[in-house]
Short mmCIF file of C-alpha atoms in Angstrom, two decimals:
data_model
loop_
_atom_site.label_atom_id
_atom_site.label_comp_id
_atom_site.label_asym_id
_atom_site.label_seq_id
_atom_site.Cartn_x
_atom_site.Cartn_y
_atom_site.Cartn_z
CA UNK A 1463 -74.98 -4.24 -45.81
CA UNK A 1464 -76.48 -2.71 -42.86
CA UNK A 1465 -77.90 -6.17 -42.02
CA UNK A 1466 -74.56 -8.07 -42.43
CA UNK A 1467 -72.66 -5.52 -40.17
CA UNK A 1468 -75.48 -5.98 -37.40
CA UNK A 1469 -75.23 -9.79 -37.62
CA UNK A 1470 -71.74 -10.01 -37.59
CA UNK A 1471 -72.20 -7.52 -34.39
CA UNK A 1472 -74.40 -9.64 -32.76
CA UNK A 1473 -72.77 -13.02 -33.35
CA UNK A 1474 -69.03 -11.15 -31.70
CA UNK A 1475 -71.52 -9.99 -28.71
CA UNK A 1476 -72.45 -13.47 -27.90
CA UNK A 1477 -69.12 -14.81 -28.59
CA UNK A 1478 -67.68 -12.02 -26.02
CA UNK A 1479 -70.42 -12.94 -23.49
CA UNK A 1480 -69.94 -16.33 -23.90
CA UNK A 1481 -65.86 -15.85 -22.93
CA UNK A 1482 -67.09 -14.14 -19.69
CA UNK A 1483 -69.17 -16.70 -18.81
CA UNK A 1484 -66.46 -19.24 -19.34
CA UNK A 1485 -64.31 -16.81 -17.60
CA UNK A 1486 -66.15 -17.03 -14.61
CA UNK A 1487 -66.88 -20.72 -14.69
CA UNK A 1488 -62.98 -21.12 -14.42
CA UNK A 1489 -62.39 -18.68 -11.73
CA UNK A 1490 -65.07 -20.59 -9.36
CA UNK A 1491 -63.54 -22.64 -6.80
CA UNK A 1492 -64.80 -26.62 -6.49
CA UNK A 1493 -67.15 -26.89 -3.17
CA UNK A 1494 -66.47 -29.72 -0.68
CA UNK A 1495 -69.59 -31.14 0.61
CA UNK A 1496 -69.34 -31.78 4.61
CA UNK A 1497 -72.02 -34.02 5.92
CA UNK A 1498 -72.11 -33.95 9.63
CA UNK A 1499 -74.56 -36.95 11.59
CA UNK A 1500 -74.53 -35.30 14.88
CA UNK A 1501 -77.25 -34.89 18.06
CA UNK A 1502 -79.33 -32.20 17.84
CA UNK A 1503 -82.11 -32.97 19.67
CA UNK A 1504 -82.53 -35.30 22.72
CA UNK A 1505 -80.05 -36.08 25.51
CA UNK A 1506 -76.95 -35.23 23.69
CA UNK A 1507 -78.40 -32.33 21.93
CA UNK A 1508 -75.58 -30.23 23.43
CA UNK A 1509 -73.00 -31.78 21.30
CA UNK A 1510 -74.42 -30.87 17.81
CA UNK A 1511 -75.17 -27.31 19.24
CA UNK A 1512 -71.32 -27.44 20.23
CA UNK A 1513 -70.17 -28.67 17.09
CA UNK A 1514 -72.57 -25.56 15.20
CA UNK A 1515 -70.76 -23.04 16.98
CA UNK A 1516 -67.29 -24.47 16.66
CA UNK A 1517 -67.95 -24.15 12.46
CA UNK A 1518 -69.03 -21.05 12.70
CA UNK A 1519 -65.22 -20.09 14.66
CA UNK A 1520 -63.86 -21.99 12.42
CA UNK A 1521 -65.20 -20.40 9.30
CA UNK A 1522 -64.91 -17.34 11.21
CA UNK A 1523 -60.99 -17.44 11.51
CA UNK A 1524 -60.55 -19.33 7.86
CA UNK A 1525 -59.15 -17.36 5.18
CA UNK A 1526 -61.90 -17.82 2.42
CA UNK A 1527 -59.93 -16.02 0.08
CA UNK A 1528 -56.98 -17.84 -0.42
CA UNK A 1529 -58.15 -21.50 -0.01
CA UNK A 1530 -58.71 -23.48 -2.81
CA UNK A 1531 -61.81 -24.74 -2.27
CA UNK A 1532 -65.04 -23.71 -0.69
CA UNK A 1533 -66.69 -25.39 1.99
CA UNK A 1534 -70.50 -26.50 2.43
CA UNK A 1535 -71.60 -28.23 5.91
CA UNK A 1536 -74.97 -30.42 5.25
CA UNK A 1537 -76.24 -31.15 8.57
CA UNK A 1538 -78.36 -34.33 9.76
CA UNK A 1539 -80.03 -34.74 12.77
CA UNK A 1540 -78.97 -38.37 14.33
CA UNK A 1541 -80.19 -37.49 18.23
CA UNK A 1542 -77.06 -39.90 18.53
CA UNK A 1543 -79.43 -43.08 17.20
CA UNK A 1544 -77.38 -45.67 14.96
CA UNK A 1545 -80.81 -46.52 13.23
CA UNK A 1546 -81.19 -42.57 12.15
CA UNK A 1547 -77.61 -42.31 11.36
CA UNK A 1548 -78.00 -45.30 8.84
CA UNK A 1549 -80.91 -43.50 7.10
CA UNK A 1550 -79.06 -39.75 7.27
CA UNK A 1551 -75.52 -40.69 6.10
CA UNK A 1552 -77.08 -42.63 2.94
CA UNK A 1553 -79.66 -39.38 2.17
CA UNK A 1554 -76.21 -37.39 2.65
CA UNK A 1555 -74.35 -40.05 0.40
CA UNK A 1556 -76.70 -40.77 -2.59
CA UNK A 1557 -78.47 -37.42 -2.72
CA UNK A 1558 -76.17 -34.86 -1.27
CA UNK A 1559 -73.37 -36.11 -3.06
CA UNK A 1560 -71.18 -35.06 0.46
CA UNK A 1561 -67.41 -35.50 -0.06
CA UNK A 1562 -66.67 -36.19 3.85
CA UNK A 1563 -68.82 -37.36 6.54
CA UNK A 1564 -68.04 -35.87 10.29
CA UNK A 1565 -70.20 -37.98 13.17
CA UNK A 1566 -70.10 -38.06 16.74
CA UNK A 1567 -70.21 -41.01 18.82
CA UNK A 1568 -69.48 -44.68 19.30
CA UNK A 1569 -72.44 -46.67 18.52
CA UNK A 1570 -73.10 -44.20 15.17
CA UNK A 1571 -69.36 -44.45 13.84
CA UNK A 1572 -70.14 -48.51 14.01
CA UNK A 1573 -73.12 -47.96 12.37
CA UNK A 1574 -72.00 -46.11 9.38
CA UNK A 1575 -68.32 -46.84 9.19
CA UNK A 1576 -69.42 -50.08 6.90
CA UNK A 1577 -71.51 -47.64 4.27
CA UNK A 1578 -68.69 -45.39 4.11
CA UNK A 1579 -65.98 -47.99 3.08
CA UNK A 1580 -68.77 -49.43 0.91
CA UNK A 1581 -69.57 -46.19 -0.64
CA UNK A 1582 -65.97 -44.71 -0.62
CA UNK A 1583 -66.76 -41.56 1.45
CA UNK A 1584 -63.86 -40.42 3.93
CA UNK A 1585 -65.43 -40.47 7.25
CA UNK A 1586 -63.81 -38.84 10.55
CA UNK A 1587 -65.35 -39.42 13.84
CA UNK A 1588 -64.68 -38.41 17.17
CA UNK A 1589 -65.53 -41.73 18.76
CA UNK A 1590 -63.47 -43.84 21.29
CA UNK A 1591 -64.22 -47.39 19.87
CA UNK A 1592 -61.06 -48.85 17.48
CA UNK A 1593 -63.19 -51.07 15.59
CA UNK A 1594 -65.01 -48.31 13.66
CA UNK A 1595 -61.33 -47.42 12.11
CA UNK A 1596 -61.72 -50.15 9.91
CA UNK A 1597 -61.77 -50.37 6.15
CA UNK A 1598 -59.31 -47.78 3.85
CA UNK A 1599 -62.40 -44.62 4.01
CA UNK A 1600 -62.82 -44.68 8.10
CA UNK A 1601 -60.73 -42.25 10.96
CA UNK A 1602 -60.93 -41.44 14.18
CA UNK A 1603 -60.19 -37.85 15.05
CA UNK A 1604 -60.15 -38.56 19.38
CA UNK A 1605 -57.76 -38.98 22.09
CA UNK A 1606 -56.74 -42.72 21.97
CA UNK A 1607 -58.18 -44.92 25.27
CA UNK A 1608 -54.25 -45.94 25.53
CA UNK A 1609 -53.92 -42.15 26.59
CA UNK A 1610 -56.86 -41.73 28.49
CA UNK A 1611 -55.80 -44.76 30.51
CA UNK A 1612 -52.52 -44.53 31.28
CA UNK A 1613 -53.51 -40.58 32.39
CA UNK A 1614 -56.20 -42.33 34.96
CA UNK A 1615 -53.31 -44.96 35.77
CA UNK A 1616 -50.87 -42.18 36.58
CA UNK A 1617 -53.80 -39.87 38.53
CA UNK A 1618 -54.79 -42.40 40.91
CA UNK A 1619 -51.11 -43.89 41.92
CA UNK A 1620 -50.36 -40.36 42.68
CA UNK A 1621 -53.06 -40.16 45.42
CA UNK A 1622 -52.34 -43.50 46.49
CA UNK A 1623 -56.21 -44.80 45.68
CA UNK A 1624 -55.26 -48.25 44.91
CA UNK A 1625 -58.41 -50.43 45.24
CA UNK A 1626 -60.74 -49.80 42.77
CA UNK A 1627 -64.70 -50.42 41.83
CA UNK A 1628 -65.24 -49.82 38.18
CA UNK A 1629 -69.06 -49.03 36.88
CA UNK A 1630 -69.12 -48.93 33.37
CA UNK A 1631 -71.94 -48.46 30.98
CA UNK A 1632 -72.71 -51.13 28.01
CA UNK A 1633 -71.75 -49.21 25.31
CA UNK A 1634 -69.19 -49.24 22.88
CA UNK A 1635 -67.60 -45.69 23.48
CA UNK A 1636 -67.83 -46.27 27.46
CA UNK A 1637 -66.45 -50.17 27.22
CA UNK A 1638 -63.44 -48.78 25.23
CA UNK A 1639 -62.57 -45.99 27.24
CA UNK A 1640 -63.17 -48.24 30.47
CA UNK A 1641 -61.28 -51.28 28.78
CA UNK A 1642 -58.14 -48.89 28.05
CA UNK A 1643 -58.14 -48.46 31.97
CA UNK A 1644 -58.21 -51.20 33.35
CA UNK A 1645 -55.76 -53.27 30.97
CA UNK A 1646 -53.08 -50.45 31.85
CA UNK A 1647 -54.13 -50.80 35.74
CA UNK A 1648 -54.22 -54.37 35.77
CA UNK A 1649 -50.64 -54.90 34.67
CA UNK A 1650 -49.78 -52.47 37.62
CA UNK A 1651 -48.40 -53.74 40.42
CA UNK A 1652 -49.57 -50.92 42.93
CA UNK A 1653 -53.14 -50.65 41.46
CA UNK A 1654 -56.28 -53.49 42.01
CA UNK A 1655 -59.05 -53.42 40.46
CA UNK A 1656 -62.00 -54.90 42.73
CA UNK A 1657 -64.63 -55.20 40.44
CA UNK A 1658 -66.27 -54.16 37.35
CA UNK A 1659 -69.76 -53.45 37.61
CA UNK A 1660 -71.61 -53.55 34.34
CA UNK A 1661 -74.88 -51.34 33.28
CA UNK A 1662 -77.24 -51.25 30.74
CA UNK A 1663 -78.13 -48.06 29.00
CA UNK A 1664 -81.09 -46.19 30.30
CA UNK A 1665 -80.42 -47.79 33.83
CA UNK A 1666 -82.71 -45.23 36.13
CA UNK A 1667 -81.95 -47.71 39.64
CA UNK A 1668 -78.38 -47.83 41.25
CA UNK A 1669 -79.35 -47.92 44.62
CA UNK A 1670 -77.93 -51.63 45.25
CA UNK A 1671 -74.89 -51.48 43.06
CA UNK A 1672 -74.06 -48.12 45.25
CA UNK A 1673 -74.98 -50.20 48.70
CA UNK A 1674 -72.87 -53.16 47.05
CA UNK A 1675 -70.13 -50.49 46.33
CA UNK A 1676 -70.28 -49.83 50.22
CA UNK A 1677 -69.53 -53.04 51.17
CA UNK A 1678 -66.67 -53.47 49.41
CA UNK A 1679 -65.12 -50.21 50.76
CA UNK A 1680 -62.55 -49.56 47.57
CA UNK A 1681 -60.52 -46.39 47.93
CA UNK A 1682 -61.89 -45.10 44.83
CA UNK A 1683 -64.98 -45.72 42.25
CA UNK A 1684 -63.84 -45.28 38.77
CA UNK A 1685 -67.05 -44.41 36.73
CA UNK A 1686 -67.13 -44.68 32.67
CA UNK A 1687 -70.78 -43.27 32.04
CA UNK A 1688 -73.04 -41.57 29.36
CA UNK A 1689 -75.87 -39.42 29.66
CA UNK A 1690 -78.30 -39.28 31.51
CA UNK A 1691 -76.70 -42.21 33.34
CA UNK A 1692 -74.11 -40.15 34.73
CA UNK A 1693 -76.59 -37.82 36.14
CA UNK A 1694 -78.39 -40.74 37.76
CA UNK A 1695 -75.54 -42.66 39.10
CA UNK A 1696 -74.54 -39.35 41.12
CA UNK A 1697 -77.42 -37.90 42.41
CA UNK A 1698 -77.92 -41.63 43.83
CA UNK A 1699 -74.68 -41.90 45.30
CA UNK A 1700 -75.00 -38.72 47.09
CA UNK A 1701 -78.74 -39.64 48.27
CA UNK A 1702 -77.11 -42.86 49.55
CA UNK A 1703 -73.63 -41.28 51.12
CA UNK A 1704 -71.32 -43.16 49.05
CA UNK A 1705 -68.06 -42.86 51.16
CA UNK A 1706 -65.58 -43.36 48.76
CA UNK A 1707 -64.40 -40.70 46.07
CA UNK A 1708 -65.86 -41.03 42.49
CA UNK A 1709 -63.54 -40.26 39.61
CA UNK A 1710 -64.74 -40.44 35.87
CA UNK A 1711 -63.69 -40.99 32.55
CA UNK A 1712 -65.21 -38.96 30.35
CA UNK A 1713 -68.24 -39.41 32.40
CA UNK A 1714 -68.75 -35.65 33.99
CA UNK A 1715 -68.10 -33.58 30.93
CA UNK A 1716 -71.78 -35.37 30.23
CA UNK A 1717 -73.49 -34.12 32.87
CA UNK A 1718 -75.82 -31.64 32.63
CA UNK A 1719 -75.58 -30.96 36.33
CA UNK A 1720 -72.50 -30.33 36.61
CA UNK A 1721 -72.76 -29.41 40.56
CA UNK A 1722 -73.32 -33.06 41.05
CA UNK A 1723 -69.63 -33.87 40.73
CA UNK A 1724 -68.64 -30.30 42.32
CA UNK A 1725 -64.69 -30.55 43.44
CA UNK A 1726 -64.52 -33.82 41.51
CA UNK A 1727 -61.25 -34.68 39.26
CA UNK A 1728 -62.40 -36.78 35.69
CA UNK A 1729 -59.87 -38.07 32.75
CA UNK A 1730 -61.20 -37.11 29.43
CA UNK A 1731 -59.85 -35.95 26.03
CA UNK A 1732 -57.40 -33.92 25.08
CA UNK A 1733 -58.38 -30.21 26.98
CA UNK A 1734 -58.91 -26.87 24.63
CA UNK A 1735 -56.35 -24.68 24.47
CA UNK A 1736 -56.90 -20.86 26.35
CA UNK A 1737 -56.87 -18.96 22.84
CA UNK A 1738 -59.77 -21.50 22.00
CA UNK A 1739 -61.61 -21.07 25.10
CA UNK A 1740 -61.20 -17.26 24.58
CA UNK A 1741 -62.35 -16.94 21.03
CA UNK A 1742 -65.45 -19.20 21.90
CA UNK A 1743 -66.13 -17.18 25.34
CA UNK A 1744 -65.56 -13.95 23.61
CA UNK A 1745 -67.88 -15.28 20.41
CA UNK A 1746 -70.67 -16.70 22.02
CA UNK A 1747 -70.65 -15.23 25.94
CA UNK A 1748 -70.47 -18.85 27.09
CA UNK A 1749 -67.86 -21.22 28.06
CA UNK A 1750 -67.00 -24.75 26.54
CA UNK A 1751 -69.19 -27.48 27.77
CA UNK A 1752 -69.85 -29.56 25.02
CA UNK A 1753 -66.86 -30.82 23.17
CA UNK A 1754 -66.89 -27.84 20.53
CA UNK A 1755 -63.31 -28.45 20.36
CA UNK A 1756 -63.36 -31.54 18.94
CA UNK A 1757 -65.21 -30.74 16.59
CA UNK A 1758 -63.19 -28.04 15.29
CA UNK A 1759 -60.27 -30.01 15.50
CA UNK A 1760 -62.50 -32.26 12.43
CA UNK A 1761 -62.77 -29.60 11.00
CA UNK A 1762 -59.30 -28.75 11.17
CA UNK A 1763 -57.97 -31.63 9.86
CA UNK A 1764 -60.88 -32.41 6.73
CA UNK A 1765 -59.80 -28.60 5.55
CA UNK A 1766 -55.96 -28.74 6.41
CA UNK A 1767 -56.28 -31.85 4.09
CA UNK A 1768 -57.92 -30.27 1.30
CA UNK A 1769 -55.85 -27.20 1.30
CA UNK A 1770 -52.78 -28.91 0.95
CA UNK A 1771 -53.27 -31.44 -1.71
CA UNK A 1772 -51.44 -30.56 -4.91
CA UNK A 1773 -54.32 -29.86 -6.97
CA UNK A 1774 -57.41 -27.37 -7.27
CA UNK A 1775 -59.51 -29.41 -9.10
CA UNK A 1776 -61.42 -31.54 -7.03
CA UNK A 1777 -59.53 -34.53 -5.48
CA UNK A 1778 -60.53 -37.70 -5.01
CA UNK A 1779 -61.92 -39.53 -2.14
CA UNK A 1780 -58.64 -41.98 -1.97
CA UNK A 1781 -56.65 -38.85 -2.70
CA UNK A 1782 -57.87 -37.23 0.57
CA UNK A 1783 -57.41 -40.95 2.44
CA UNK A 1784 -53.55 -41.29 1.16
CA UNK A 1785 -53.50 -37.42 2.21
CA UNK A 1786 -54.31 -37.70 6.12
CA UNK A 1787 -50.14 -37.85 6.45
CA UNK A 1788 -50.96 -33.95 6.29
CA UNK A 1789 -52.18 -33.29 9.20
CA UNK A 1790 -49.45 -34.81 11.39
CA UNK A 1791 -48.02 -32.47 13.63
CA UNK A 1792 -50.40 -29.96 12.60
CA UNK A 1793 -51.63 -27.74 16.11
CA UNK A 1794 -55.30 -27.70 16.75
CA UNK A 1795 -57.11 -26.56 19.96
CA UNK A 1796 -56.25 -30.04 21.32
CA UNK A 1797 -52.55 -29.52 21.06
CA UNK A 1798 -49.98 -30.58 18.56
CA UNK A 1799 -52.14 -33.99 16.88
CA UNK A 1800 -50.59 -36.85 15.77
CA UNK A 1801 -51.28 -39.34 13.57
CA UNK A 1802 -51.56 -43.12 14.07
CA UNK A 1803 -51.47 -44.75 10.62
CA UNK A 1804 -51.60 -48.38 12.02
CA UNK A 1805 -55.26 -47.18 14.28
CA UNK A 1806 -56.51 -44.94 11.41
CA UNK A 1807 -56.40 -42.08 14.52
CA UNK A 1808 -55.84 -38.63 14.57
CA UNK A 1809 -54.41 -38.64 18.57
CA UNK A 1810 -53.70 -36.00 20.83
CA UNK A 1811 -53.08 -35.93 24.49
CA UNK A 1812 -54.77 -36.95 27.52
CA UNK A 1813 -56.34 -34.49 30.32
CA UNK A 1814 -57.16 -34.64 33.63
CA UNK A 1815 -59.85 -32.19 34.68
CA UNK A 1816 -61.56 -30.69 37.36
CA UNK A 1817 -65.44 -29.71 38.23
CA UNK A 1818 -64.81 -26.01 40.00
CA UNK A 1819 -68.13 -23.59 40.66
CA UNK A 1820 -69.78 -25.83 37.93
CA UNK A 1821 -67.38 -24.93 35.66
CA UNK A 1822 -64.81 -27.50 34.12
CA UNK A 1823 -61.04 -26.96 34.24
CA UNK A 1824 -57.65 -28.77 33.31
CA UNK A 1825 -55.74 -29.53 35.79
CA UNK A 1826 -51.64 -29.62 35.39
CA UNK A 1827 -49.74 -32.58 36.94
#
């Protein structure tokens, strides 16, 4: 008897364990799998150690507690390469199992945007070029060029510099941003564009285009440049007393001397918010430099997503696709953001900024 009653004790003991464990099982929370293909080493290393600290506000302010899912960043080192960005967002694919991919950069979002479709991964990058928003998986998460451009349209007519030099780097991400320029600027009646001086990436010589430049005495020289080109182009200009102003887009929020375009005005992006550049300075004793904004905003809108599907199991990649519609209107550190169905863009607002004691600020006109 003894030996029946301790059986039938032990077989209710396992039965009452086993409910726990169930228990628990349910009460766990399904984990989204973020697979970021950002710089982290080489000339744009500042951007992946941007986008670090910007997760670790974001994760900082995010109320863990009451979200529905957890949240898993897998990063991969791309050193903004195309050919290592191939290789990283298939290991983050077909071995990770990521849910989302987050990526940096023109020539990268090309890249991958075809394995994404293929693959049926929602990928958000904060790239310029509108051919990587192809195929139902692929976003952009950036400023459109239309903005950027009619902001640099607007900014010189103001100060009346109305013949204009372009230099513009090969690229995909400088072409587009240059491109939304100049087909704004060309329709303008007040504005003429000179010429358009192309260069290849990793150009280390600009010497004669900055003599030719001279000759051609433009009021202004609009500059769409990556780094370290940007760095070049303007320590050359200075050696060679360019005489004309240089304005950018994009270009001086990559250089890593900033002094070299000291007092200078640039279009970029939309500009971070003060609470944002508060919490970061306050965070990590440094000010934005490197785009951590952005970022954030990704992250932003991949979590705002999540959060407010209608389900806590987990969703499904076209789920989170038909989803974007979410984050319309939602307000990031870029501003209220918009979405642009027809581009596959998350947009926000143009800025026009300012290089002051090496420091960069927005300027309000």
């Amino acid at each position: 008897m003894k030996k029946v009653l301790l059986g039938l004790m032990i077989v209710f003991g396992l039965a009452a364990c086993g409910e726990k464990t169930e228990s628990t099982k349910e009460n766990e929370k399904p984990v989204v799998k973020i697979g970021v293909l950002y710089p982290m080493s080489g000339n744009a290393a500042f951007f992946g150690d941007g986008a670090k600290k910007a997760t670790d506000l974001f994760f900082s302010n995010f109320n863990e507690e009451n979200a529905k899912f957890e949240y898993e960043i897998l990063w991969e080192d791309t050193q903004a390469n195309p050919a290592k960005a191939v290789l990283a967002v298939r290991k983050l694919i077909d071995y990770n199992k990521v849910n989302v991919i987050l990526d940096a950069f023109s020539s990268v979002g090309n890249a991958i945007s075809p394995i994404t479709n293929e693959k049926k991964t929602p990928h958000l990058t904060f790239a310029q070029d509108r051919s990587i928003s192809t195929g139902f998986y692929n976003y952009r998460v950036v400023t459109s060029t239309k903005k950027t451009g009619q902001k640099m349209v607007d900014a010189l007519k103001l100060r009346k510099l109305n013949n204009i030099v372009g230099v513009v780097e090969n690229t995909s991400g400088t072409l587009s941003l240059y491109n939304g320029f100049s087909t704004i600027a060309e329709t303008d009646d007040e504005l003429k564009i000179i010429d358009t001086i192309d260069v290849n990436p990793g150009e280390k010589d600009f010497n004669i285009i900055i003599q030719k430049i001279n000759a051609m005495k433009p009021d202004v020289v609009v500059i769409s440049l990556q780094a370290p080109e940007v760095d070049v182009f303007m320590k050359q200009a200075k050696q060679n007393e360019l005489t004309m102003p240089i304005v950018g887009i994009q270009s001086f929020s990559f250089l890593k001397d900033k002094s070299l375009a000291e007092g200078l005005w640039y279009v970029d992006v939309a500009f971070a918010d003060k609470k944002f550049l508060n919490d970061y300075k306050n965070k990590f004793g440094e000010d934005v430099t490197n785009f951590a904004e952005n970022f954030y905003t990704m992250l932003q809108v991949v979590v705002n997503n999540y959060e407010n599907l209608n389900t806590v199991n987990m969703p499904t990649a076209e789920d989170f696709i038909n989803n974007m519609i979410s984050v319309d209107n939602i307000i990031s550190p870029l501003g209220k953001l918009s979405l642009d169905k027809e581009e596959q863009n998350v947009d926000s607002e143009a800025s026009i900024r300012l290089i002051q004691n090496g420091k960069i600020e927005e300027i309000e006109e």
